[in-house]
Structure formats: C-alpha cells, structure tokens
Coordinates of C-alpha atoms in Angstrom, one line a residue:
Chain A
X1 CA -53.0 48.7 129.9
X2 CA -54.6 52.3 130.5
X3 CA -54.8 53.7 133.7
X4 CA -56.5 56.5 133.0
X5 CA -59.8 57.2 131.9
X6 CA -60.8 60.6 130.8
X7 CA -65.0 61.3 130.8
X8 CA -66.2 62.7 128.6
X9 CA -64.8 60.8 125.7
X10 CA -66.1 63.8 123.7
X11 CA -67.4 67.9 124.2
X12 CA -69.0 70.3 122.6
X13 CA -69.0 73.8 123.4
X14 CA -69.5 77.9 122.3
X15 CA -66.5 80.2 122.4
X16 CA -66.5 81.8 125.5
X17 CA -68.1 78.9 127.9
X18 CA -65.9 76.8 130.0
X19 CA -64.7 73.4 129.4
X20 CA -64.3 70.3 132.3
X21 CA -62.6 67.5 131.6
X22 CA -62.0 64.3 134.3
X23 CA -60.1 61.7 134.7
X24 CA -59.7 58.5 137.0
X25 CA -56.9 56.7 137.9
X26 CA -57.3 53.3 139.8
X27 CA -53.3 53.1 141.8
X28 CA -51.4 55.5 143.5
X29 CA -49.3 58.1 141.7
X30 CA -46.6 60.3 142.2
X31 CA -48.0 62.8 139.4
X32 CA -50.3 63.4 137.5
X33 CA -50.1 65.4 134.2
X34 CA -51.8 66.9 131.5
X35 CA -51.5 67.2 127.6
X36 CA -53.4 68.3 124.7
X37 CA -52.8 67.2 120.7
X38 CA -53.9 69.1 118.4
X39 CA -55.2 67.2 115.1
X40 CA -52.1 65.4 113.2
X41 CA -49.4 66.6 115.7
X42 CA -47.5 65.8 118.7
X43 CA -48.5 65.7 121.9
X44 CA -47.6 69.2 124.7
X45 CA -47.7 68.9 128.2
X46 CA -49.8 71.2 129.4
X47 CA -49.8 71.0 133.9
X48 CA -48.3 68.5 136.5
X49 CA -49.4 68.2 139.5
X50 CA -47.9 66.0 142.5
X51 CA -49.8 63.7 144.5
X52 CA -48.5 66.4 147.4
X53 CA -50.9 69.4 145.7
X54 CA -54.5 69.5 145.7
X55 CA -54.9 72.3 143.0
X56 CA -52.6 74.3 140.3
X57 CA -53.2 77.0 137.8
X58 CA -51.6 77.5 134.4
X59 CA -53.2 80.3 132.5
X60 CA -56.8 79.6 131.8
X61 CA -56.4 76.1 133.3
X62 CA -56.7 74.8 136.3
X63 CA -56.6 71.2 137.3
X64 CA -57.8 69.7 141.1
X65 CA -56.4 66.5 141.8
X66 CA -58.2 64.1 144.6
X67 CA -56.0 61.5 145.3
X68 CA -58.5 59.6 148.1
X69 CA -61.1 59.3 145.3
X70 CA -57.9 59.0 142.4
X71 CA -59.4 61.7 140.2
X72 CA -58.6 64.6 138.6
X73 CA -60.1 67.7 136.5
X74 CA -59.3 69.7 134.4
X75 CA -60.6 73.4 134.5
X76 CA -60.2 75.8 130.6
X77 CA -62.0 78.6 131.0
X78 CA -63.0 81.3 128.6
X79 CA -62.8 78.9 125.6
X80 CA -61.5 79.7 122.7
X81 CA -61.5 78.0 118.7
X82 CA -58.0 77.7 119.6
X83 CA -58.4 75.1 122.1
X84 CA -60.1 72.2 119.8
X85 CA -58.3 69.2 120.6
X86 CA -57.7 66.0 122.0
X87 CA -56.7 66.2 125.9
X88 CA -55.4 63.4 127.9
X89 CA -54.7 62.6 131.2
X90 CA -51.1 60.9 132.4
X91 CA -50.0 58.8 135.4
X92 CA -47.5 58.0 137.1
X93 CA -43.5 59.2 137.0
X94 CA -41.1 58.2 133.9
X95 CA -43.6 55.4 132.4
X96 CA -46.5 57.4 131.6
X97 CA -49.3 55.7 131.2
X98 CA -52.1 57.7 129.0
X99 CA -56.5 57.3 129.2
X100 CA -57.7 57.7 125.6
X101 CA -58.5 61.2 125.7
X102 CA -61.6 63.8 125.7
X103 CA -61.6 65.4 122.3
X104 CA -62.8 69.4 122.5
X105 CA -64.2 71.3 120.2
X106 CA -64.7 74.5 120.6
X107 CA -67.2 76.6 118.0
X108 CA -67.1 79.9 116.7
Chain B
X1 CA -37.3 74.9 124.0
X2 CA -37.2 71.0 123.6
X3 CA -37.6 70.0 120.2
X4 CA -37.7 67.1 119.3
X5 CA -37.7 65.8 115.9
X6 CA -38.6 63.1 114.3
X7 CA -37.7 61.7 110.7
X8 CA -40.8 61.4 108.4
X9 CA -44.3 62.7 109.3
X10 CA -45.6 60.0 106.8
X11 CA -44.5 56.4 105.8
X12 CA -45.7 53.7 104.0
X13 CA -43.9 50.2 104.0
X14 CA -44.9 46.5 102.6
X15 CA -45.1 43.6 104.5
X16 CA -42.1 41.8 105.8
X17 CA -40.3 45.5 104.9
X18 CA -37.8 45.8 108.3
X19 CA -39.0 49.4 108.9
X20 CA -36.4 52.0 111.2
X21 CA -38.3 54.9 112.7
X22 CA -35.9 57.6 113.9
X23 CA -35.8 60.4 116.7
X24 CA -33.7 63.4 118.5
X25 CA -33.9 65.2 120.5
X26 CA -31.5 68.8 121.6
X27 CA -31.9 68.8 125.4
X28 CA -29.7 66.5 126.8
X29 CA -32.0 64.1 128.0
X30 CA -31.4 60.8 129.9
X31 CA -35.1 59.6 129.2
X32 CA -36.3 58.7 125.3
X33 CA -39.6 56.7 124.7
X34 CA -41.8 55.5 121.8
X35 CA -45.5 55.3 121.6
X36 CA -47.8 54.3 119.6
X37 CA -51.0 55.8 119.0
X38 CA -54.3 54.0 117.9
X39 CA -57.9 55.5 118.2
X40 CA -60.1 54.5 121.3
X41 CA -56.6 53.0 122.8
X42 CA -54.9 56.5 123.4
X43 CA -51.4 56.5 123.8
X44 CA -49.4 52.9 124.6
X45 CA -45.7 52.8 125.1
X46 CA -43.7 49.9 123.6
X47 CA -40.7 50.6 124.5
X48 CA -38.3 53.1 126.7
X49 CA -34.3 54.2 127.2
X50 CA -32.8 55.7 130.6
X51 CA -29.7 56.0 128.5
X52 CA -27.6 55.1 126.2
X53 CA -27.1 51.9 125.1
X54 CA -29.9 51.2 128.2
X55 CA -33.3 50.2 127.1
X56 CA -36.6 48.9 128.7
X57 CA -40.0 47.4 127.7
X58 CA -43.0 48.5 127.7
X59 CA -46.3 47.4 127.2
X60 CA -46.7 46.5 123.8
X61 CA -43.0 45.3 123.2
X62 CA -43.9 42.2 120.5
X63 CA -42.0 42.8 116.8
X64 CA -40.3 45.7 117.5
X65 CA -36.9 46.7 118.7
X66 CA -34.8 49.7 119.7
X67 CA -31.7 51.4 119.5
X68 CA -29.6 54.4 121.9
X69 CA -26.4 54.6 120.3
X70 CA -26.2 58.0 121.4
X71 CA -27.5 60.6 124.3
X72 CA -29.4 62.7 121.7
X73 CA -30.9 59.3 119.2
X74 CA -33.4 56.9 119.8
X75 CA -34.6 54.2 117.3
X76 CA -37.7 52.2 116.6
X77 CA -37.1 49.3 114.1
X78 CA -39.9 47.3 112.9
X79 CA -37.9 44.0 112.3
X80 CA -40.7 42.3 109.7
X81 CA -43.1 44.9 109.5
X82 CA -46.8 44.0 109.1
X83 CA -50.2 45.7 109.2
X84 CA -51.1 45.9 112.6
X85 CA -48.5 47.8 113.0
X86 CA -50.1 50.9 111.2
X87 CA -50.0 53.4 113.5
X88 CA -49.4 56.8 114.4
X89 CA -45.9 56.3 116.3
X90 CA -45.1 58.9 118.5
X91 CA -41.4 60.0 120.3
X92 CA -40.6 61.7 123.4
X93 CA -37.5 62.4 125.7
X94 CA -37.8 63.4 129.5
X95 CA -35.3 64.4 132.3
X96 CA -34.3 61.9 134.5
X97 CA -36.4 63.2 137.4
X98 CA -40.0 61.6 137.2
X99 CA -41.6 64.8 138.2
X100 CA -40.2 66.5 134.7
X101 CA -43.1 66.4 131.5
X102 CA -42.3 64.2 128.6
X103 CA -42.0 66.4 125.2
X104 CA -43.0 65.2 122.6
X105 CA -42.1 65.1 118.3
X106 CA -44.7 65.3 116.1
X107 CA -45.2 61.7 115.2
X108 CA -44.7 59.3 112.1
X109 CA -48.0 57.9 110.6
X110 CA -46.5 54.5 109.3
X111 CA -48.9 52.8 106.5
X112 CA -47.7 48.9 106.1
X113 CA -49.7 47.6 103.2

C-alpha cells in the first residue's frame, strides 16, 4: 500500500527555475526520505529528515516536514537539465513505503 | 561508495520458467530488499532480509521466494514465471538502523513472454 503520495504527478520547468514537489502521508513516521531516479536506473538517496526535524538542506535541495499536516516538500533551487528525473518520497524506517513519484522535466 | 550490483540489466524469460535474480552489495549491510516497480504504482516491497538466512514477506510476496545464504547476496526467485511478473525489479541494501538510507542497484528489467 502506498503511504506517501507525491504532488504534482508531473512538473515541467525552465532551467534556472525552482521546482517544488510535495508528499503527503497517512500514518505516523520515524523519518521521511526523498529519492531520485533517472530513466532506466535505480534510485539514489537524496535526503532523510527525521520526525523531530522540520527542515533540512543539502546543496540545492531543501526539505521540510510538517508532522501535524503529515506532509513534506522537496525544493530544488536553480534547477538544471540534469535534474530531470523522477522523485519519490518514502516514509518509515527499515521498511520504506514509496509513493508513485513526481516526474520532473527541466528544459534547457 | 556503496555498490549494489544486480546480475542482469535486462532479462527475457518464458512463462512457467524458474527465474533467478541476483543482487550483491559490498558494504556489509545487514538489511537487503527486493522491490518491483510498475508505472503509476511506485515501488512495492516483495521481500526483505535483516540477516543471513532470515527473510520477511513484504507487501506482494505471492509468486516469489528469496534466499540469503551469505550476507552480501540476496536472491529473488520467481518459482513459475507468469506474464504479470513482467516488471522492473530493484534490489536495495541498508544498515540495520532504521534511520539510514537504502542504496539501490540499477535494476533488472524482466520480461516474461
């Protein structure tokens, strides 16, 4: 069963713009993780935010977590064509539950 | 860097065959996982293992089995392949701590004809 649900399903932006993807979930969590998947490849871990954290940064990535609303967002600033990929949120601990993902296309 | 290696990128098999998908990780991780990925459904957990010879069913174990004889290797077995098992299969590993990320292989795209 999917716990994390990403929104939007697809996003198309110009290079240099910011991209925001949202994730909502249903039950309490230990942590929430974001992954990227390039076409035809495996998933790459981007960032993990624990349930007692509200915001986390990694380079051009910024993740927020609102446990009261059961939601998280991933912001990619100053996007590049190489950011074109699918992005997934995943909730919980060792047994991750993934959403269906957001397809991001960055046009150069 | 952690490396998770899946034995085949592409595989074509026939209905009824017994299919083996192999996965090896090089970071001494305790946990290993098998997922399948289908369009619009995200990743679904088939089986996972937290130790050698230990296995736990995931969300969709029917039609699959697994083997973990060595810590670094986790095999997924399709006992009698069917066309609805055509999918992308992803292997992952992680440390035992639930607050650690999973590391994925590049996947095996399996077609059952």
